[in-house]
PDB file of C-alpha atoms in Angstrom:
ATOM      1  CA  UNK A 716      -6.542 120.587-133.289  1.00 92.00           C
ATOM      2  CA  UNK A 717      -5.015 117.606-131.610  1.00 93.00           C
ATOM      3  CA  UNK A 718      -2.194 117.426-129.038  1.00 92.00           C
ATOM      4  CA  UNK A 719       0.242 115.801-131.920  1.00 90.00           C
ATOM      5  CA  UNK A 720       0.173 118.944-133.842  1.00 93.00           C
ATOM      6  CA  UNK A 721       2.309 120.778-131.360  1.00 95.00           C
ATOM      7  CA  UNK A 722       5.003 118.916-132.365  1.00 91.00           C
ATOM      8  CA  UNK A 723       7.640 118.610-135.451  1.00 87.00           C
ATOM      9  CA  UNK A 724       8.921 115.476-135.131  1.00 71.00           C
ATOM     10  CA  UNK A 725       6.948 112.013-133.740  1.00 63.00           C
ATOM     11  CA  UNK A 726       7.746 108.436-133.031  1.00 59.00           C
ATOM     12  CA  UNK A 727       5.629 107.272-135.251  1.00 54.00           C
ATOM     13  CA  UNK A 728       6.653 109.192-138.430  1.00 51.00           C
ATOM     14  CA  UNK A 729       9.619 106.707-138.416  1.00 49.00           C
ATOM     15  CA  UNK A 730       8.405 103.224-138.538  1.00 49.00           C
ATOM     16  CA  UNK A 731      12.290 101.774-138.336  1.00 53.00           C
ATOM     17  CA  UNK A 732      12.837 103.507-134.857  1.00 51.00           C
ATOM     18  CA  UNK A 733      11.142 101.597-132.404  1.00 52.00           C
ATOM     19  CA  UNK A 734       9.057 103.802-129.861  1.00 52.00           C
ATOM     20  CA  UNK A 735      11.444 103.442-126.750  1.00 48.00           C
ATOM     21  CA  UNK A 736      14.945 102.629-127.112  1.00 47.00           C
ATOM     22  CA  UNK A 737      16.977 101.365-123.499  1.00 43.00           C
ATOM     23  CA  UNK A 738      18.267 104.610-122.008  1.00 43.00           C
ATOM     24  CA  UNK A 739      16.423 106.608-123.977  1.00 46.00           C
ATOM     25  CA  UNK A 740      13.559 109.054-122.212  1.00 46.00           C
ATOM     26  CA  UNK A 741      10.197 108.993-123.981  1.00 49.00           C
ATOM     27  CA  UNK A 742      10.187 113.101-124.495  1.00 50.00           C
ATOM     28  CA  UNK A 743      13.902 112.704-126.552  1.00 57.00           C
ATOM     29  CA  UNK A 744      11.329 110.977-128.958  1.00 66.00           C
ATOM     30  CA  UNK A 745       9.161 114.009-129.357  1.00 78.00           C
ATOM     31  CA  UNK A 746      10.316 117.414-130.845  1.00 86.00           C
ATOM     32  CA  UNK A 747       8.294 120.567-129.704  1.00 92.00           C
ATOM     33  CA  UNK A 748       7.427 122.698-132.606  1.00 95.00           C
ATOM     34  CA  UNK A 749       8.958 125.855-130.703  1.00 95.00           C
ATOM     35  CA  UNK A 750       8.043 128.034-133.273  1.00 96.00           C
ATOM     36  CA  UNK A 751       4.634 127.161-132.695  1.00 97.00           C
ATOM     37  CA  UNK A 752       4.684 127.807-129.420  1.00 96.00           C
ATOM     38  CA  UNK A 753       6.257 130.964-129.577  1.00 96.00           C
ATOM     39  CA  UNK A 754       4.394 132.425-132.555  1.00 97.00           C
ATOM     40  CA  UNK A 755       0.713 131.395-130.106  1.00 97.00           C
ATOM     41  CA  UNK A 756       2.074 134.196-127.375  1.00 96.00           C
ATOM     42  CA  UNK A 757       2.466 136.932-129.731  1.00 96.00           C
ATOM     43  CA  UNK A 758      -1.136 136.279-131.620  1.00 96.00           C
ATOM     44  CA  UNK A 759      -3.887 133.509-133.136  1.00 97.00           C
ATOM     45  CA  UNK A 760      -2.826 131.076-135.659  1.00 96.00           C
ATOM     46  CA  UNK A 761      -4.387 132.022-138.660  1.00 95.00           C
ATOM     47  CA  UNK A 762      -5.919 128.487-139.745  1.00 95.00           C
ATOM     48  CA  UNK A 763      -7.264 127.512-136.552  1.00 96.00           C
ATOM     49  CA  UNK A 764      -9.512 129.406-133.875  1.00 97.00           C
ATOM     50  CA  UNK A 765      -7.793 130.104-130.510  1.00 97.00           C
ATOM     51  CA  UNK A 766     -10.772 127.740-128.622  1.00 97.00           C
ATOM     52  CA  UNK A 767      -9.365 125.031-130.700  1.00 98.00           C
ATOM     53  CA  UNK A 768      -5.487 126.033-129.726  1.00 98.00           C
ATOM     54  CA  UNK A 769      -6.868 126.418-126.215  1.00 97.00           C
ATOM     55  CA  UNK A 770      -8.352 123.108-126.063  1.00 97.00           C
ATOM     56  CA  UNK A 771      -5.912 121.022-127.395  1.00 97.00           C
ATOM     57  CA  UNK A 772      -2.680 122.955-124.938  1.00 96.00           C
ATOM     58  CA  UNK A 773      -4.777 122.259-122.079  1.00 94.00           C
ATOM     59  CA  UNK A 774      -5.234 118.486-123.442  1.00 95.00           C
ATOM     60  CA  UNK A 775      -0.965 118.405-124.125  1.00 94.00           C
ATOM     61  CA  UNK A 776      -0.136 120.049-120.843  1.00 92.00           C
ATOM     62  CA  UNK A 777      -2.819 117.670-118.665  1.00 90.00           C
ATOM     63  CA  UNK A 778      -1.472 114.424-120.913  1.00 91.00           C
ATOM     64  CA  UNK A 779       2.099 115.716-120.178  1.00 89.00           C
ATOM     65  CA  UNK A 780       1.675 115.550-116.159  1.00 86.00           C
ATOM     66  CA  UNK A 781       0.074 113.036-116.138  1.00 86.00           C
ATOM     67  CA  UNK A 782       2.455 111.108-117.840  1.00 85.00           C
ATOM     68  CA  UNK A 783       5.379 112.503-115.693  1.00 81.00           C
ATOM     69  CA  UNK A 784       3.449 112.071-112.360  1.00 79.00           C
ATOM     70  CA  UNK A 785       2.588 108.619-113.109  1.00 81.00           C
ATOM     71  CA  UNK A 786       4.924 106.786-116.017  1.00 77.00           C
ATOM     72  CA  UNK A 787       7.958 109.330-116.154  1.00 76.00           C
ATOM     73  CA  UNK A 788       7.179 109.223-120.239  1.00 78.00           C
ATOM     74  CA  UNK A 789       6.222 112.368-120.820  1.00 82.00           C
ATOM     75  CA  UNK A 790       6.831 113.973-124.314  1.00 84.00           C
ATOM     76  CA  UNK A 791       7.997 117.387-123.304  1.00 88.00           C
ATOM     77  CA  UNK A 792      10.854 118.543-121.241  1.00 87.00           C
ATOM     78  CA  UNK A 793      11.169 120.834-118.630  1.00 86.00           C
ATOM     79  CA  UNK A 794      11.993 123.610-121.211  1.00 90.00           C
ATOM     80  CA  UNK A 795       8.892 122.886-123.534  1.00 92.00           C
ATOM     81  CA  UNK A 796       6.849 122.712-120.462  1.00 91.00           C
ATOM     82  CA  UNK A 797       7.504 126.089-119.759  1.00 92.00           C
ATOM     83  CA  UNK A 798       6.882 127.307-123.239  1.00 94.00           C
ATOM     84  CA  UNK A 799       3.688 125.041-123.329  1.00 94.00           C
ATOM     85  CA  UNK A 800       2.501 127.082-120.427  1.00 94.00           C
ATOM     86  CA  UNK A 801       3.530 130.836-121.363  1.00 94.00           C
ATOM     87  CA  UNK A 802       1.702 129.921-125.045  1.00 97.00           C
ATOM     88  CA  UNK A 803      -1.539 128.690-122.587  1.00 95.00           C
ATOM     89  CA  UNK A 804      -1.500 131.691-120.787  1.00 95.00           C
ATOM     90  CA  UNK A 805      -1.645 133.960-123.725  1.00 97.00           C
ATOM     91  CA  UNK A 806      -4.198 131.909-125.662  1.00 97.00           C
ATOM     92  CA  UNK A 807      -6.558 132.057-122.322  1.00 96.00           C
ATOM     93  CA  UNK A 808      -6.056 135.710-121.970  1.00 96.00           C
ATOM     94  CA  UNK A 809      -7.045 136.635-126.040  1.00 97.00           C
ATOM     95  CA  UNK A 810      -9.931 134.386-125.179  1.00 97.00           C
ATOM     96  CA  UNK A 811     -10.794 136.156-121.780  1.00 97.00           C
ATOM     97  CA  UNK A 812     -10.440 133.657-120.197  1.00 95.00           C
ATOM     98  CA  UNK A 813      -8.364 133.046-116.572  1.00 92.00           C
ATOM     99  CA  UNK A 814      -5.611 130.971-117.219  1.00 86.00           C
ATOM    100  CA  UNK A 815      -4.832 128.434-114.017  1.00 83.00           C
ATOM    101  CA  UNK A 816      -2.259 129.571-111.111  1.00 83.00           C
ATOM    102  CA  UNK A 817       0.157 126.563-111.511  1.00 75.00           C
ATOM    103  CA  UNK A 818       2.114 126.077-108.210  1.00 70.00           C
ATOM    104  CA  UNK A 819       4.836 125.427-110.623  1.00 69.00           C
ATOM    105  CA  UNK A 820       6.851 125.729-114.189  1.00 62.00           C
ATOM    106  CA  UNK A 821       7.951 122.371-115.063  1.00 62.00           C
ATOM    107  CA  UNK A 822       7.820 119.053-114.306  1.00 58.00           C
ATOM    108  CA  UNK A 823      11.122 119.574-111.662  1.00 66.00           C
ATOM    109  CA  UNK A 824       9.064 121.629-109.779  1.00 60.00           C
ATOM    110  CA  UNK A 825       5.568 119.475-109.945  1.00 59.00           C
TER     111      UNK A 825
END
């Protein structure tokens, strides 16, 4: 599973939009599949193993602050952060494994 996946909608799937418009932030680009998101807290995708799910939201969520500690173009917003994280949590925890004590939510608060 790759980072992309965990969203609906991407720059690049519209090759008349350019990737940044003026005034424009980089994660109004992006749209979150929050479905996704939601359905990983309540139980496993059923086409992909939860290592694989696990990987690739600790991949997005690393990328994400990154990007927002150091560019400020980040594809997620404070909201999808938060959702990013809860579906983490719960993929860790089916896999037994101790998800990380973030000293915050969002990117506001990092």
């Amino acid at each position: 599973m790759q980072t992309d996946d965990f969203f609906r909608d991407r720059p690049d799937e519209h090759p008349d939009r350019p990737d940044h418009r003026p005034g424009e932030w980089v994660c109004q680009l992006w749209q979150l599949d929050v479905e996704l998101m939601e359905s990983l807290r309540f139980g496993p995708l059923p086409d992909r193993p939860d290592l694989d799910v696990a990987v690739a939201l600790t991949r997005l969520l690393h990328e994400d602050l990154v990007a927002r500690g150091t560019r400020h173009d980040e594809r997620m917003n404070d909201e999808e952060v938060v959702l990013a994280v809860k579906a983490h949590r719960a993929v860790l925890e089916r896999l037994g494994l101790e998800s990380p004590q973030l000293p915050f939510r969002h990117h506001s608060g990092f």
